[in-house]
Tab-separated table of C-alpha atoms in Angstrom:
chain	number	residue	atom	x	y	z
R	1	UNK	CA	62.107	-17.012	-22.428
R	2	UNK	CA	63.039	-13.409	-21.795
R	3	UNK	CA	66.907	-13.244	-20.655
R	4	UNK	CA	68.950	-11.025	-18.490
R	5	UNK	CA	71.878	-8.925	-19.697
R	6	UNK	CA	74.332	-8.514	-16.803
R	7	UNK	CA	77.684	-6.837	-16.133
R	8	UNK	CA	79.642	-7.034	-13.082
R	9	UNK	CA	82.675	-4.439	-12.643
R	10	UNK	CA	84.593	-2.964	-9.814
R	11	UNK	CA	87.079	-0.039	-10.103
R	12	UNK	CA	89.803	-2.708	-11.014
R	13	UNK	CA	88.196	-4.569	-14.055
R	14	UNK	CA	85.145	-6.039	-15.763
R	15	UNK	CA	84.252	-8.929	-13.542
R	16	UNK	CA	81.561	-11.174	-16.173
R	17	UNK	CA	79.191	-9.806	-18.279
R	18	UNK	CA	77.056	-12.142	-20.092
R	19	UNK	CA	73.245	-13.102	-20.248
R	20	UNK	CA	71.462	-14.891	-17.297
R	21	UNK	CA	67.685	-16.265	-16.327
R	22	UNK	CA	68.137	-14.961	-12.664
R	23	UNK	CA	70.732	-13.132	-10.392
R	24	UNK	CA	70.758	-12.858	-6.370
R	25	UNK	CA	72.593	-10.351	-4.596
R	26	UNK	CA	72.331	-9.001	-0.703
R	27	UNK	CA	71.586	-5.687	-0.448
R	28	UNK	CA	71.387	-2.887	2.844
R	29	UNK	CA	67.970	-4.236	2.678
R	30	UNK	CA	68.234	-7.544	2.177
R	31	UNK	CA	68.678	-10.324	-0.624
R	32	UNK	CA	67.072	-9.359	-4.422
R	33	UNK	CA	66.322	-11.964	-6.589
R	34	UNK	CA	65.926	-10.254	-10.105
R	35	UNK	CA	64.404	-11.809	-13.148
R	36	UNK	CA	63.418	-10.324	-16.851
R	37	UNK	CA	60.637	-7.782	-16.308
R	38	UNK	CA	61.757	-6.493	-13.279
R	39	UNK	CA	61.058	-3.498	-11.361
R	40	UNK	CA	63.850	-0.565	-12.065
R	41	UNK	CA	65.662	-0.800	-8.746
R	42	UNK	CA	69.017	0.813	-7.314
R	43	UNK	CA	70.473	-0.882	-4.360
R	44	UNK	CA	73.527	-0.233	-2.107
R	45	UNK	CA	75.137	-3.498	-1.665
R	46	UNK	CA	76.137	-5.351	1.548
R	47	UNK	CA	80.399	-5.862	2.517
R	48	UNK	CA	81.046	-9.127	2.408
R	49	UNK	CA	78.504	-10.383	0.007
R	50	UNK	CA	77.973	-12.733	-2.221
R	51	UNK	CA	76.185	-12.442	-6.000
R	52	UNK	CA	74.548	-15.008	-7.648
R	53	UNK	CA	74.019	-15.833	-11.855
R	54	UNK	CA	71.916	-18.123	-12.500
R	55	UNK	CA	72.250	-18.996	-16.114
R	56	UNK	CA	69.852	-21.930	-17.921
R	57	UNK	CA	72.395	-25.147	-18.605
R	58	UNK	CA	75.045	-24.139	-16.783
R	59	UNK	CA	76.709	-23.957	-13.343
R	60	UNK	CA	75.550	-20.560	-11.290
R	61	UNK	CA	78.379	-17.706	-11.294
R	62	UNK	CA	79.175	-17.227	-7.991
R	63	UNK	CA	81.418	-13.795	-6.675
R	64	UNK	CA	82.312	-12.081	-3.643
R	65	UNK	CA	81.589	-8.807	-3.694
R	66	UNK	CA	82.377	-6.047	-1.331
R	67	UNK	CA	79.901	-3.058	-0.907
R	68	UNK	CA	79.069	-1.254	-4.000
R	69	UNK	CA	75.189	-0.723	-6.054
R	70	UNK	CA	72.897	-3.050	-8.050
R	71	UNK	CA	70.890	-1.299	-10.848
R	72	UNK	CA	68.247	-3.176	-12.680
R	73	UNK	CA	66.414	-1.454	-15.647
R	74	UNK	CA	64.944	-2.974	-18.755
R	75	UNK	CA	66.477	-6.195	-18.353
R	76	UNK	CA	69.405	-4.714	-17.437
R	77	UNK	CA	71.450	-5.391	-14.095
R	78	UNK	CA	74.569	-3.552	-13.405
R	79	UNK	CA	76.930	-4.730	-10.893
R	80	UNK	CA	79.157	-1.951	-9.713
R	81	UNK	CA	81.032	-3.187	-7.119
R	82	UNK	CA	84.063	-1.641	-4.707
R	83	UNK	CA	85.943	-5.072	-4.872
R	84	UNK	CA	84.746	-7.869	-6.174
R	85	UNK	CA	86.306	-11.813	-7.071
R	86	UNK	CA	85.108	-14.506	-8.923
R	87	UNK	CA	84.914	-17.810	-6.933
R	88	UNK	CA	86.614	-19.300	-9.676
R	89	UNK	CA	89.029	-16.890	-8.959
R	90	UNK	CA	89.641	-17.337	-5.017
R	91	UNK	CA	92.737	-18.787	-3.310
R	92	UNK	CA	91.111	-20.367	-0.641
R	93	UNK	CA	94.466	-20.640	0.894
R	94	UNK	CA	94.721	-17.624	1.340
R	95	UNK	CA	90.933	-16.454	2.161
R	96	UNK	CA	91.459	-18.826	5.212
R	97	UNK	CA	94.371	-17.115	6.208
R	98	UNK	CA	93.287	-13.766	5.975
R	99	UNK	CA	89.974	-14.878	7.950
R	100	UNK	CA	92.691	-16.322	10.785
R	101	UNK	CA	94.202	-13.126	11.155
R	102	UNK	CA	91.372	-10.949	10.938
R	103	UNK	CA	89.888	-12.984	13.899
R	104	UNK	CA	92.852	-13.306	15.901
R	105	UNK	CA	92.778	-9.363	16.013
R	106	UNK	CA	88.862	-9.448	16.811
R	107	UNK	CA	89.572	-11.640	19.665
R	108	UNK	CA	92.784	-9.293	20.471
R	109	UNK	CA	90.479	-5.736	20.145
R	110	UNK	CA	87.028	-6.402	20.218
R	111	UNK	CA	86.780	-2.828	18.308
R	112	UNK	CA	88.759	-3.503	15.898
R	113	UNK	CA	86.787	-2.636	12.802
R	114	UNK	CA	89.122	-3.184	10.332
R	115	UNK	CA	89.717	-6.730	11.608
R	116	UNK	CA	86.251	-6.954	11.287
R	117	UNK	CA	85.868	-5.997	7.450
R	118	UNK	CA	88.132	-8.241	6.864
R	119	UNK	CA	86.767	-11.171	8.407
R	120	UNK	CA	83.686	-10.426	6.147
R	121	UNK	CA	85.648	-10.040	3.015
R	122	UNK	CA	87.067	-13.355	3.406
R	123	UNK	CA	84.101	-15.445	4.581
R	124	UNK	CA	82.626	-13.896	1.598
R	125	UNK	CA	85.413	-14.953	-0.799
R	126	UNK	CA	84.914	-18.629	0.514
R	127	UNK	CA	81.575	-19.028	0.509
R	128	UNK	CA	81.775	-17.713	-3.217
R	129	UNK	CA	84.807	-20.293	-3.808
R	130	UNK	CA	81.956	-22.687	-2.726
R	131	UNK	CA	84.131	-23.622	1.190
R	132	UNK	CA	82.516	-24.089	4.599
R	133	UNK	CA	83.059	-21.073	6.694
């Protein structure tokens, strides 16, 4: 069967790159599910979102990633992401505590947008880590 060949990088660092049977992101439009022979497609990516790798005989590789585009040509599917984290990778600890804050200052300034990034960021980073949010 046909395979994938996927990268994932932000500004920081490469993020995975490897081959996979399927991957699942949420885009501005909504969630793509990609497999081999896809459509070319560009898509802006959601904050707060969560990618998906599904590779044959192993676990799924599961990130948070924050905003960014998702290119697919050829069997190809590019990941560039602002910010992005493994949920291998996550201290839950402190996802849970930057969610506290973020929604301590929601419920302090209703409007307060940054707060409310935030909040998104780290729900994202523990759903990825595989927590309940």
């Amino acid at each position: 069967m046909a395979k994938l060949r996927v990268g994932v990088v932000s500004p920081e660092r490469e993020i995975w790159s490897g081959e996979a049977d399927m991957v699942i992101a949420k885009t501005v439009d909504g969630e793509i599910g990609i497999m081999p022979q896809h459509a070319p497609v560009l898509g802006v990516l959601v904050e707060g979102g969560v990618l998906r790798v599904k590779r044959e005989g192993e676990s799924d590789l599961v990130a948070a990633v924050h905003g960014g585009f998702i290119s697919v040509a050829d069997d190809e599917v590019s990941v560039l992401a602002e910010a992005a984290e493994l949920g291998s990778e996550v201290d839950v600890a402190a996802a849970r505590d930057a969610l506290d804050r973020a929604q301590a200052s929601i419920e302090a300034n209703q409007e307060d947008s940054d707060a409310a990034v935030e909040a998104m960021r780290a729900r994202a980073r523990l759903r990825a880590a595989g927590e309940e949010v």
